[in-house]
PDB file of C-alpha atoms in Angstrom:
ATOM      1  CA  MET A  30      -0.097   0.010  -0.295  1.00 50.00           C
ATOM      2  CA  ALA A  31       2.889   2.581   0.737  1.00 48.00           C
ATOM      3  CA  ASN A  32       4.638   1.955  -2.499  1.00 56.00           C
ATOM      4  CA  THR A  33       1.186   2.409  -4.439  1.00 61.00           C
ATOM      5  CA  ALA A  34       0.630   5.795  -2.507  1.00 50.00           C
ATOM      6  CA  HIS A  35       4.442   6.896  -3.314  1.00 47.00           C
ATOM      7  CA  ASP A  36       3.906   5.586  -6.836  1.00 51.00           C
ATOM      8  CA  THR A  37       0.841   7.740  -7.153  1.00 51.00           C
ATOM      9  CA  MET A  38       2.533  11.316  -5.320  1.00 43.00           C
ATOM     10  CA  ARG A  39       6.203  10.534  -7.679  1.00 46.00           C
ATOM     11  CA  ARG A  40       2.864  10.876 -10.853  1.00 49.00           C
ATOM     12  CA  VAL A  41       1.893  14.021  -9.697  1.00 43.00           C
ATOM     13  CA  LEU A  42       4.841  15.254  -9.009  1.00 40.00           C
ATOM     14  CA  ARG A  43       6.101  13.930 -12.184  1.00 46.00           C
ATOM     15  CA  ARG A  44       2.649  16.098 -14.182  1.00 47.00           C
ATOM     16  CA  GLU A  45       4.347  19.286 -11.845  1.00 43.00           C
ATOM     17  CA  ILE A  46       7.950  19.476 -13.556  1.00 47.00           C
ATOM     18  CA  ALA A  47       8.062  21.706 -17.273  1.00 51.00           C
ATOM     19  CA  GLY A  48      10.170  19.792 -19.149  1.00 85.00           C
ATOM     20  CA  THR A  49      12.364  21.691 -22.351  1.00 89.00           C
ATOM     21  CA  ILE A  50      13.788  20.088 -25.292  1.00 90.00           C
ATOM     22  CA  GLY A  51      16.183  21.754 -27.565  1.00 91.00           C
ATOM     23  CA  LEU A  52      15.280  21.269 -30.809  1.00 92.00           C
ATOM     24  CA  ILE A  53      17.648  20.584 -33.524  1.00 94.00           C
ATOM     25  CA  THR A  54      15.310  22.165 -36.663  1.00 92.00           C
ATOM     26  CA  ASP A  55      16.978  21.929 -39.835  1.00 91.00           C
ATOM     27  CA  GLU A  56      19.675  19.330 -41.546  1.00 93.00           C
ATOM     28  CA  HIS A  57      22.499  21.116 -41.551  1.00 94.00           C
ATOM     29  CA  ASP A  58      22.233  21.801 -37.378  1.00 95.00           C
ATOM     30  CA  PHE A  59      21.426  17.887 -37.390  1.00 95.00           C
ATOM     31  CA  HIS A  60      24.717  16.461 -39.886  1.00 95.00           C
ATOM     32  CA  ALA A  61      26.817  19.514 -37.087  1.00 95.00           C
ATOM     33  CA  MET A  62      25.723  17.783 -34.075  1.00 94.00           C
ATOM     34  CA  ARG A  63      26.528  14.532 -35.666  1.00 93.00           C
ATOM     35  CA  ARG A  64      30.295  14.554 -35.157  1.00 93.00           C
ATOM     36  CA  TYR A  65      29.306  13.254 -31.822  1.00 93.00           C
ATOM     37  CA  ARG A  66      29.283   9.849 -31.047  1.00 92.00           C
ATOM     38  CA  SER A  67      27.338  10.059 -28.554  1.00 90.00           C
ATOM     39  CA  PHE A  68      24.776  11.672 -30.556  1.00 91.00           C
ATOM     40  CA  THR A  69      23.319   8.911 -32.063  1.00 88.00           C
ATOM     41  CA  PHE A  70      20.225  10.164 -34.576  1.00 90.00           C
ATOM     42  CA  THR A  71      21.369   9.231 -38.463  1.00 89.00           C
ATOM     43  CA  ASP A  72      18.435  10.863 -39.887  1.00 91.00           C
ATOM     44  CA  HIS A  73      16.452  14.249 -39.701  1.00 94.00           C
ATOM     45  CA  THR A  74      13.291  13.206 -40.483  1.00 93.00           C
ATOM     46  CA  THR A  75      13.663  10.539 -38.109  1.00 92.00           C
ATOM     47  CA  TYR A  76      14.624  12.409 -35.684  1.00 93.00           C
ATOM     48  CA  LEU A  77      12.120  14.971 -35.607  1.00 94.00           C
ATOM     49  CA  GLN A  78       8.840  12.092 -35.577  1.00 92.00           C
ATOM     50  CA  GLN A  79      10.649  10.884 -32.376  1.00 91.00           C
ATOM     51  CA  VAL A  80      10.688  14.372 -31.102  1.00 92.00           C
ATOM     52  CA  GLU A  81       6.887  14.517 -31.597  1.00 93.00           C
ATOM     53  CA  ALA A  82       6.089  11.229 -30.324  1.00 92.00           C
ATOM     54  CA  LEU A  83       7.690  12.760 -27.326  1.00 91.00           C
ATOM     55  CA  LEU A  84       5.822  15.867 -26.702  1.00 92.00           C
ATOM     56  CA  LYS A  85       2.618  13.868 -27.483  1.00 92.00           C
ATOM     57  CA  ALA A  86       3.861  10.954 -24.805  1.00 89.00           C
ATOM     58  CA  ARG A  87       4.289  14.035 -22.418  1.00 89.00           C
ATOM     59  CA  ALA A  88       1.081  16.024 -23.218  1.00 89.00           C
ATOM     60  CA  GLY A  89      -1.516  13.034 -22.397  1.00 88.00           C
ATOM     61  CA  GLN A  90       0.865  12.732 -18.288  1.00 84.00           C
ATOM     62  CA  GLY A  91      -0.384  16.060 -18.294  1.00 83.00           C
ATOM     63  CA  ASN A  92       3.291  17.403 -18.763  1.00 85.00           C
ATOM     64  CA  HIS A  93       4.072  20.735 -19.604  1.00 87.00           C
ATOM     65  CA  THR A  94       7.007  21.406 -22.420  1.00 91.00           C
ATOM     66  CA  THR A  95       8.722  23.992 -24.267  1.00 92.00           C
ATOM     67  CA  LEU A  96      10.210  24.375 -26.863  1.00 93.00           C
ATOM     68  CA  ALA A  97      14.028  25.718 -27.398  1.00 93.00           C
ATOM     69  CA  LEU A  98      16.379  26.306 -30.943  1.00 93.00           C
ATOM     70  CA  PHE A  99      19.267  24.111 -30.021  1.00 93.00           C
ATOM     71  CA  ASP A 100      22.689  25.164 -31.990  1.00 93.00           C
ATOM     72  CA  PRO A 101      24.973  23.168 -32.731  1.00 94.00           C
ATOM     73  CA  GLU A 102      27.865  26.035 -32.389  1.00 94.00           C
ATOM     74  CA  GLU A 103      26.454  27.821 -29.411  1.00 94.00           C
ATOM     75  CA  TYR A 104      26.685  24.252 -27.839  1.00 95.00           C
ATOM     76  CA  ALA A 105      30.057  23.387 -28.675  1.00 95.00           C
ATOM     77  CA  ASP A 106      30.621  26.974 -27.398  1.00 95.00           C
ATOM     78  CA  PHE A 107      28.691  27.127 -24.134  1.00 95.00           C
ATOM     79  CA  CYS A 108      31.427  23.152 -23.676  1.00 96.00           C
ATOM     80  CA  ALA A 109      34.262  25.015 -24.055  1.00 96.00           C
ATOM     81  CA  ALA A 110      33.270  28.277 -21.756  1.00 95.00           C
ATOM     82  CA  THR A 111      32.079  25.799 -18.929  1.00 95.00           C
ATOM     83  CA  GLY A 112      34.405  23.197 -19.143  1.00 95.00           C
ATOM     84  CA  LEU A 113      31.726  20.341 -20.303  1.00 94.00           C
ATOM     85  CA  ASP A 114      32.461  17.356 -22.417  1.00 96.00           C
ATOM     86  CA  PRO A 115      30.265  18.123 -25.781  1.00 94.00           C
ATOM     87  CA  GLU A 116      30.402  14.359 -25.869  1.00 93.00           C
ATOM     88  CA  ALA A 117      28.200  13.722 -22.546  1.00 92.00           C
ATOM     89  CA  SER A 118      24.385  13.271 -22.941  1.00 89.00           C
ATOM     90  CA  THR A 119      24.566  15.074 -19.708  1.00 91.00           C
ATOM     91  CA  SER A 120      26.300  18.365 -21.230  1.00 93.00           C
ATOM     92  CA  ARG A 121      23.374  18.536 -24.183  1.00 93.00           C
ATOM     93  CA  SER A 122      20.849  18.588 -20.631  1.00 91.00           C
ATOM     94  CA  ARG A 123      22.813  21.572 -19.230  1.00 93.00           C
ATOM     95  CA  PHE A 124      22.966  23.710 -22.237  1.00 94.00           C
ATOM     96  CA  THR A 125      19.342  22.871 -22.956  1.00 92.00           C
ATOM     97  CA  ALA A 126      18.332  23.952 -19.857  1.00 90.00           C
ATOM     98  CA  GLU A 127      20.521  27.065 -19.893  1.00 91.00           C
ATOM     99  CA  LEU A 128      18.579  27.560 -22.747  1.00 90.00           C
ATOM    100  CA  ALA A 129      15.149  27.623 -21.308  1.00 87.00           C
ATOM    101  CA  THR A 130      15.975  30.367 -19.110  1.00 86.00           C
ATOM    102  CA  THR A 131      18.204  32.729 -22.281  1.00 86.00           C
ATOM    103  CA  GLY A 132      17.232  31.019 -25.738  1.00 85.00           C
ATOM    104  CA  ALA A 133      14.290  31.404 -27.102  1.00 86.00           C
ATOM    105  CA  THR A 134      11.566  28.989 -26.705  1.00 91.00           C
ATOM    106  CA  ILE A 135       8.073  28.508 -27.143  1.00 92.00           C
ATOM    107  CA  PRO A 136       5.415  26.075 -25.755  1.00 92.00           C
ATOM    108  CA  TYR A 137       4.519  23.070 -27.319  1.00 92.00           C
ATOM    109  CA  GLU A 138       0.527  22.981 -26.491  1.00 91.00           C
ATOM    110  CA  GLY A 139      -0.819  19.514 -29.176  1.00 90.00           C
ATOM    111  CA  GLN A 140       0.468  22.060 -32.209  1.00 90.00           C
ATOM    112  CA  PRO A 141       1.858  19.575 -35.008  1.00 92.00           C
ATOM    113  CA  LEU A 142       5.938  19.608 -35.066  1.00 91.00           C
ATOM    114  CA  ALA A 143       5.486  21.241 -38.822  1.00 90.00           C
ATOM    115  CA  ALA A 144       3.643  24.383 -37.073  1.00 91.00           C
ATOM    116  CA  LEU A 145       6.156  24.578 -34.431  1.00 92.00           C
ATOM    117  CA  LEU A 146       9.640  25.209 -36.645  1.00 92.00           C
ATOM    118  CA  PRO A 147       9.542  27.888 -38.445  1.00 92.00           C
ATOM    119  CA  ALA A 148       7.540  29.873 -35.275  1.00 92.00           C
ATOM    120  CA  LEU A 149      10.401  28.971 -32.981  1.00 93.00           C
ATOM    121  CA  VAL A 150      12.748  30.113 -35.727  1.00 91.00           C
ATOM    122  CA  ASP A 151      10.793  32.881 -35.984  1.00 91.00           C
ATOM    123  CA  GLU A 152      10.723  33.188 -31.888  1.00 90.00           C
ATOM    124  CA  ALA A 153      14.574  32.947 -31.705  1.00 91.00           C
ATOM    125  CA  VAL A 154      15.263  35.573 -35.145  1.00 91.00           C
ATOM    126  CA  ARG A 155      13.222  37.890 -32.802  1.00 91.00           C
ATOM    127  CA  GLN A 156      15.046  37.591 -29.911  1.00 91.00           C
ATOM    128  CA  ALA A 157      18.106  37.845 -31.744  1.00 91.00           C
ATOM    129  CA  THR A 158      17.188  41.312 -32.929  1.00 92.00           C
ATOM    130  CA  TRP A 159      16.088  42.764 -29.587  1.00 92.00           C
ATOM    131  CA  GLU A 160      19.469  41.698 -28.414  1.00 91.00           C
ATOM    132  CA  TYR A 161      21.440  43.218 -31.579  1.00 92.00           C
ATOM    133  CA  ALA A 162      19.654  46.694 -31.270  1.00 94.00           C
ATOM    134  CA  THR A 163      19.517  46.311 -27.523  1.00 93.00           C
ATOM    135  CA  ALA A 164      23.589  45.892 -27.610  1.00 93.00           C
ATOM    136  CA  LEU A 165      24.296  48.610 -30.581  1.00 92.00           C
ATOM    137  CA  LEU A 166      21.366  51.600 -28.257  1.00 94.00           C
ATOM    138  CA  THR A 167      23.428  50.885 -25.650  1.00 93.00           C
ATOM    139  CA  ARG A 168      27.119  51.213 -26.856  1.00 93.00           C
ATOM    140  CA  LEU A 169      25.524  54.714 -28.014  1.00 89.00           C
ATOM    141  CA  GLY A 170      26.133  56.549 -24.685  1.00 88.00           C
ATOM    142  CA  PRO A 171      25.424  59.837 -23.525  1.00 88.00           C
ATOM    143  CA  CYS A 172      24.318  62.821 -25.517  1.00 81.00           C
ATOM    144  CA  PRO A 173      27.384  65.495 -25.876  1.00 80.00           C
ATOM    145  CA  SER A 174      25.074  68.296 -25.722  1.00 79.00           C
ATOM    146  CA  CYS A 175      23.018  67.464 -23.022  1.00 79.00           C
ATOM    147  CA  GLY A 176      24.332  64.152 -21.298  1.00 78.00           C
ATOM    148  CA  GLU A 177      20.993  61.993 -21.676  1.00 86.00           C
ATOM    149  CA  ASP A 178      21.479  58.535 -22.490  1.00 88.00           C
ATOM    150  CA  ILE A 179      20.699  58.443 -26.503  1.00 91.00           C
ATOM    151  CA  GLY A 180      19.468  54.963 -26.160  1.00 92.00           C
ATOM    152  CA  ARG A 181      17.398  55.366 -23.632  1.00 93.00           C
ATOM    153  CA  ALA A 182      16.497  58.629 -24.925  1.00 94.00           C
ATOM    154  CA  ALA A 183      15.233  56.936 -28.061  1.00 94.00           C
ATOM    155  CA  PHE A 184      13.580  54.051 -26.501  1.00 95.00           C
ATOM    156  CA  SER A 185      10.961  56.910 -25.485  1.00 95.00           C
ATOM    157  CA  ARG A 186      10.586  58.207 -28.424  1.00 95.00           C
ATOM    158  CA  ALA A 187      10.187  55.190 -30.236  1.00 96.00           C
ATOM    159  CA  SER A 188       7.555  54.136 -27.350  1.00 95.00           C
ATOM    160  CA  ASP A 189       6.013  57.264 -27.954  1.00 95.00           C
ATOM    161  CA  ILE A 190       5.182  57.281 -31.864  1.00 95.00           C
ATOM    162  CA  LEU A 191       4.105  53.360 -31.744  1.00 95.00           C
ATOM    163  CA  VAL A 192       1.376  54.691 -29.232  1.00 94.00           C
ATOM    164  CA  ARG A 193       0.515  57.228 -31.071  1.00 95.00           C
ATOM    165  CA  ILE A 194       0.647  54.749 -34.474  1.00 95.00           C
ATOM    166  CA  LEU A 195      -2.056  52.443 -32.818  1.00 93.00           C
ATOM    167  CA  ASP A 196      -3.985  55.665 -31.823  1.00 92.00           C
ATOM    168  CA  THR A 197      -4.967  56.831 -34.962  1.00 93.00           C
ATOM    169  CA  ALA A 198      -4.301  53.475 -36.045  1.00 92.00           C
ATOM    170  CA  PRO A 199      -8.016  52.402 -38.019  1.00 89.00           C
ATOM    171  CA  PRO A 200     -10.128  49.521 -36.344  1.00 86.00           C
ATOM    172  CA  GLY A 201      -9.423  46.239 -37.006  1.00 88.00           C
ATOM    173  CA  ASP A 202      -6.360  43.636 -36.488  1.00 91.00           C
ATOM    174  CA  ARG A 203      -2.640  46.370 -37.140  1.00 93.00           C
ATOM    175  CA  HIS A 204      -0.117  44.438 -39.172  1.00 93.00           C
ATOM    176  CA  ILE A 205       3.026  46.591 -38.713  1.00 94.00           C
ATOM    177  CA  VAL A 206       6.659  46.497 -40.101  1.00 93.00           C
ATOM    178  CA  CYS A 207       9.891  48.745 -39.191  1.00 94.00           C
ATOM    179  CA  SER A 208      13.081  48.205 -41.147  1.00 91.00           C
ATOM    180  CA  VAL A 209      16.048  49.745 -40.596  1.00 93.00           C
ATOM    181  CA  SER A 210      18.948  49.530 -42.883  1.00 89.00           C
ATOM    182  CA  GLY A 211      22.909  49.863 -42.034  1.00 76.00           C
ATOM    183  CA  PRO A 212      25.699  48.456 -41.574  1.00 69.00           C
ATOM    184  CA  PRO A 213      26.085  44.957 -41.942  1.00 73.00           C
ATOM    185  CA  GLU A 214      22.448  44.216 -42.543  1.00 78.00           C
ATOM    186  CA  THR A 215      19.036  45.030 -42.494  1.00 86.00           C
ATOM    187  CA  LEU A 216      16.310  44.743 -39.128  1.00 91.00           C
ATOM    188  CA  LEU A 217      13.378  43.555 -40.121  1.00 91.00           C
ATOM    189  CA  SER A 218      11.047  43.818 -36.793  1.00 93.00           C
ATOM    190  CA  VAL A 219       6.823  42.733 -37.141  1.00 93.00           C
ATOM    191  CA  LEU A 220       4.195  43.838 -34.563  1.00 94.00           C
ATOM    192  CA  ASN A 221       0.734  42.069 -35.015  1.00 92.00           C
ATOM    193  CA  ALA A 222      -1.705  44.615 -32.941  1.00 90.00           C
ATOM    194  CA  ASP A 223      -4.833  43.136 -32.910  1.00 86.00           C
ATOM    195  CA  ALA A 224      -8.668  44.198 -32.026  1.00 78.00           C
ATOM    196  CA  GLU A 225     -10.252  42.862 -29.293  1.00 77.00           C
ATOM    197  CA  THR A 226     -14.261  42.840 -28.526  1.00 71.00           C
ATOM    198  CA  ASP A 227     -13.697  45.427 -26.350  1.00 72.00           C
ATOM    199  CA  GLY A 228     -11.877  47.789 -28.055  1.00 70.00           C
ATOM    200  CA  GLY A 229      -8.539  47.113 -27.188  1.00 76.00           C
ATOM    201  CA  THR A 230      -5.850  46.202 -28.265  1.00 83.00           C
ATOM    202  CA  ARG A 231      -4.055  42.818 -27.800  1.00 86.00           C
ATOM    203  CA  LEU A 232      -0.203  43.056 -27.945  1.00 90.00           C
ATOM    204  CA  ASP A 233       2.457  40.409 -27.956  1.00 88.00           C
ATOM    205  CA  GLU A 234       5.511  41.970 -25.069  1.00 89.00           C
ATOM    206  CA  ALA A 235       8.494  40.720 -27.167  1.00 88.00           C
ATOM    207  CA  GLU A 236       7.124  41.656 -30.347  1.00 92.00           C
ATOM    208  CA  THR A 237       6.567  45.429 -29.118  1.00 94.00           C
ATOM    209  CA  LEU A 238       9.648  45.660 -27.190  1.00 94.00           C
ATOM    210  CA  GLU A 239      11.029  44.435 -30.054  1.00 95.00           C
ATOM    211  CA  PHE A 240       9.753  46.664 -32.509  1.00 96.00           C
ATOM    212  CA  THR A 241      10.454  49.209 -30.060  1.00 96.00           C
ATOM    213  CA  SER A 242      13.964  48.805 -29.735  1.00 96.00           C
ATOM    214  CA  VAL A 243      14.481  48.325 -33.651  1.00 96.00           C
ATOM    215  CA  LEU A 244      12.776  51.664 -34.529  1.00 96.00           C
ATOM    216  CA  ALA A 245      14.374  53.527 -31.339  1.00 96.00           C
ATOM    217  CA  LEU A 246      17.932  52.304 -33.355  1.00 95.00           C
ATOM    218  CA  GLY A 247      16.459  53.663 -36.244  1.00 95.00           C
ATOM    219  CA  LEU A 248      15.819  56.768 -34.696  1.00 95.00           C
ATOM    220  CA  ALA A 249      18.865  56.983 -32.699  1.00 94.00           C
ATOM    221  CA  THR A 250      21.736  57.038 -35.340  1.00 92.00           C
ATOM    222  CA  ARG A 251      19.376  58.288 -38.380  1.00 92.00           C
ATOM    223  CA  SER A 252      19.630  55.557 -39.886  1.00 93.00           C
ATOM    224  CA  PRO A 253      17.455  54.764 -43.333  1.00 92.00           C
ATOM    225  CA  GLY A 254      14.540  53.108 -43.214  1.00 92.00           C
ATOM    226  CA  GLY A 255      10.380  52.908 -42.813  1.00 92.00           C
ATOM    227  CA  ILE A 256       7.109  52.135 -41.575  1.00 94.00           C
ATOM    228  CA  VAL A 257       4.590  50.717 -43.321  1.00 93.00           C
ATOM    229  CA  LEU A 258       1.109  49.229 -41.480  1.00 95.00           C
ATOM    230  CA  ARG A 259      -1.595  47.485 -42.843  1.00 93.00           C
ATOM    231  CA  ALA A 260      -5.079  47.617 -41.160  1.00 93.00           C
ATOM    232  CA  SER A 261      -7.965  44.713 -41.675  1.00 91.00           C
ATOM    233  CA  THR A 262     -11.349  44.658 -40.997  1.00 87.00           C
ATOM    234  CA  PRO A 263     -13.979  41.804 -42.031  1.00 85.00           C
ATOM    235  CA  ARG A 264     -15.983  42.811 -45.292  1.00 85.00           C
ATOM    236  CA  THR A 265     -13.825  46.401 -45.949  1.00 88.00           C
ATOM    237  CA  ALA A 266     -10.890  47.076 -48.067  1.00 89.00           C
ATOM    238  CA  ASP A 267      -7.773  46.527 -46.155  1.00 91.00           C
ATOM    239  CA  ARG A 268      -5.929  49.743 -45.348  1.00 93.00           C
ATOM    240  CA  VAL A 269      -2.005  50.395 -45.896  1.00 94.00           C
ATOM    241  CA  TYR A 270       0.050  53.244 -45.007  1.00 95.00           C
ATOM    242  CA  GLY A 271       3.198  53.552 -44.082  1.00 94.00           C
ATOM    243  CA  TRP A 272       6.179  56.539 -43.463  1.00 95.00           C
ATOM    244  CA  ARG A 273      10.356  56.765 -44.208  1.00 94.00           C
ATOM    245  CA  LEU A 274      12.759  57.626 -41.484  1.00 93.00           C
ATOM    246  CA  ARG A 275      14.942  60.227 -41.900  1.00 90.00           C
ATOM    247  CA  GLY A 276      17.523  62.980 -40.537  1.00 87.00           C
ATOM    248  CA  GLY A 277      15.752  61.031 -36.745  1.00 88.00           C
ATOM    249  CA  GLY A 278      12.121  60.971 -37.483  1.00 91.00           C
ATOM    250  CA  LEU A 279       9.103  60.081 -39.015  1.00 93.00           C
ATOM    251  CA  GLU A 280       8.337  61.267 -42.500  1.00 93.00           C
ATOM    252  CA  PRO A 281       4.319  60.773 -44.435  1.00 94.00           C
ATOM    253  CA  LEU A 282       5.033  58.159 -47.289  1.00 94.00           C
ATOM    254  CA  THR A 283       1.886  59.402 -50.129  1.00 94.00           C
ATOM    255  CA  ALA A 284      -0.811  56.759 -51.724  1.00 92.00           C
ATOM    256  CA  ALA A 285       1.795  56.274 -54.520  1.00 91.00           C
ATOM    257  CA  GLU A 286       4.668  55.826 -52.744  1.00 90.00           C
ATOM    258  CA  VAL A 287       2.724  52.961 -50.932  1.00 89.00           C
ATOM    259  CA  PHE A 288       1.511  51.501 -53.777  1.00 86.00           C
ATOM    260  CA  ASP A 289       4.941  51.282 -55.929  1.00 84.00           C
ATOM    261  CA  ALA A 290       6.382  50.040 -52.635  1.00 80.00           C
ATOM    262  CA  TYR A 291       3.751  47.038 -52.534  1.00 78.00           C
ATOM    263  CA  CYS A 292       3.492  46.385 -55.867  1.00 78.00           C
ATOM    264  CA  THR A 293       7.194  46.171 -56.775  1.00 74.00           C
ATOM    265  CA  ASP A 294       8.829  42.954 -56.575  1.00 66.00           C
ATOM    266  CA  VAL A 295      12.203  43.264 -54.000  1.00 57.00           C
ATOM    267  CA  GLU A 296      14.446  40.983 -56.193  1.00 62.00           C
ATOM    268  CA  THR A 297      13.692  41.838 -59.164  1.00 69.00           C
ATOM    269  CA  GLY A 298      12.197  45.232 -59.581  1.00 65.00           C
ATOM    270  CA  GLU A 299      10.319  43.807 -61.807  1.00 74.00           C
ATOM    271  CA  LEU A 300       6.194  45.940 -61.010  1.00 71.00           C
ATOM    272  CA  ILE A 301       3.944  43.476 -59.953  1.00 76.00           C
ATOM    273  CA  SER A 302      -0.038  43.365 -60.343  1.00 77.00           C
ATOM    274  CA  PRO A 303      -1.637  45.148 -57.279  1.00 75.00           C
ATOM    275  CA  GLU A 304      -3.302  42.717 -54.369  1.00 79.00           C
ATOM    276  CA  PRO A 305      -7.130  43.622 -54.811  1.00 83.00           C
ATOM    277  CA  GLY A 306      -9.029  44.704 -51.938  1.00 81.00           C
ATOM    278  CA  VAL A 307      -7.086  47.198 -50.715  1.00 88.00           C
ATOM    279  CA  ASP A 308      -6.998  50.976 -50.449  1.00 90.00           C
ATOM    280  CA  TYR A 309      -2.520  52.323 -50.582  1.00 91.00           C
ATOM    281  CA  GLY A 310      -3.142  55.579 -48.877  1.00 92.00           C
ATOM    282  CA  THR A 311      -1.610  58.057 -47.202  1.00 93.00           C
ATOM    283  CA  PRO A 312      -1.470  57.994 -42.989  1.00 94.00           C
ATOM    284  CA  PRO A 313      -3.108  60.014 -40.097  1.00 93.00           C
ATOM    285  CA  ASP A 314      -1.338  63.237 -38.460  1.00 90.00           C
ATOM    286  CA  LEU A 315       0.281  61.476 -35.921  1.00 90.00           C
ATOM    287  CA  GLY A 316       0.469  65.105 -33.838  1.00 81.00           C
ATOM    288  CA  GLU A 317       3.817  66.523 -32.902  1.00 62.00           C
ATOM    289  CA  GLU A 318       6.850  65.117 -30.621  1.00 61.00           C
ATOM    290  CA  ASN A 319       7.938  67.027 -27.932  1.00 51.00           C
ATOM    291  CA  THR A 320      11.249  67.422 -28.705  1.00 48.00           C
ATOM    292  CA  THR A 321      14.241  69.770 -29.507  1.00 47.00           C
ATOM    293  CA  PRO A 322      13.976  70.735 -33.053  1.00 44.00           C
ATOM    294  CA  GLY A 323      17.188  69.915 -33.862  1.00 51.00           C
ATOM    295  CA  HIS A 324      18.216  67.693 -31.218  1.00 54.00           C
ATOM    296  CA  ARG A 325      16.225  64.255 -31.280  1.00 58.00           C
ATOM    297  CA  HIS A 326      18.626  61.117 -29.834  1.00 55.00           C
TER     298      HIS A 326
END
């Protein structure tokens, strides 16, 4: 009787323990892991099938699982920095535990693994973009004229601009893209602002933080870029408009400029047919910024 009670308690405790699986999402990373003899999988497809079976089994037992992106290069660096043997399975467990607290993760909620893979990669890219933009903002230091921290001031400006963009946007679901050009590459951030039944707006915290950081970097460094907003409401044409980043501020795009941007193939430069049911227009007035002319961070 005592053993039965202990077994029951252990099963209950297992359901209380959250687990993290470090997932190798593509063939290239999978083959990189095969250099370790202790990594016994030989086929990426079979590996993914086994992971999905494990996820379903854990869910069936009432266990919560999150997925983290397992990067072989980061794993090798982690082992080198900590003195762990990369051949040991316990080292992979230690690395996965580290990912659970510092890396990009998404919860498993019964979705097909085929749908989870791109979502996990997108989350990792979003986190990397935010970390990169934040690092660059931090390096800008204080303003030589007033001493204010340039990165912090730019983030505050970007937050204010985002609020005014949302406040003046049409009702419905808003899809907002911010791009900032600069060495060594263009940063791109997407924010989905979905309308709720009570009239509020639902925002993902991680998306909002990344979007604001990228916009702040463009403002602070006076880099070229732009913002495009698309608002979708049932039974009405989608509205699309935007702004260009210029001189550390926003400049409205004309309807023709927005139309040209949407109807040009970004790879070939050739014109493509306009999307039906879309109204390309000019953006609403965002109001005056509370900044000193010529002294924007």
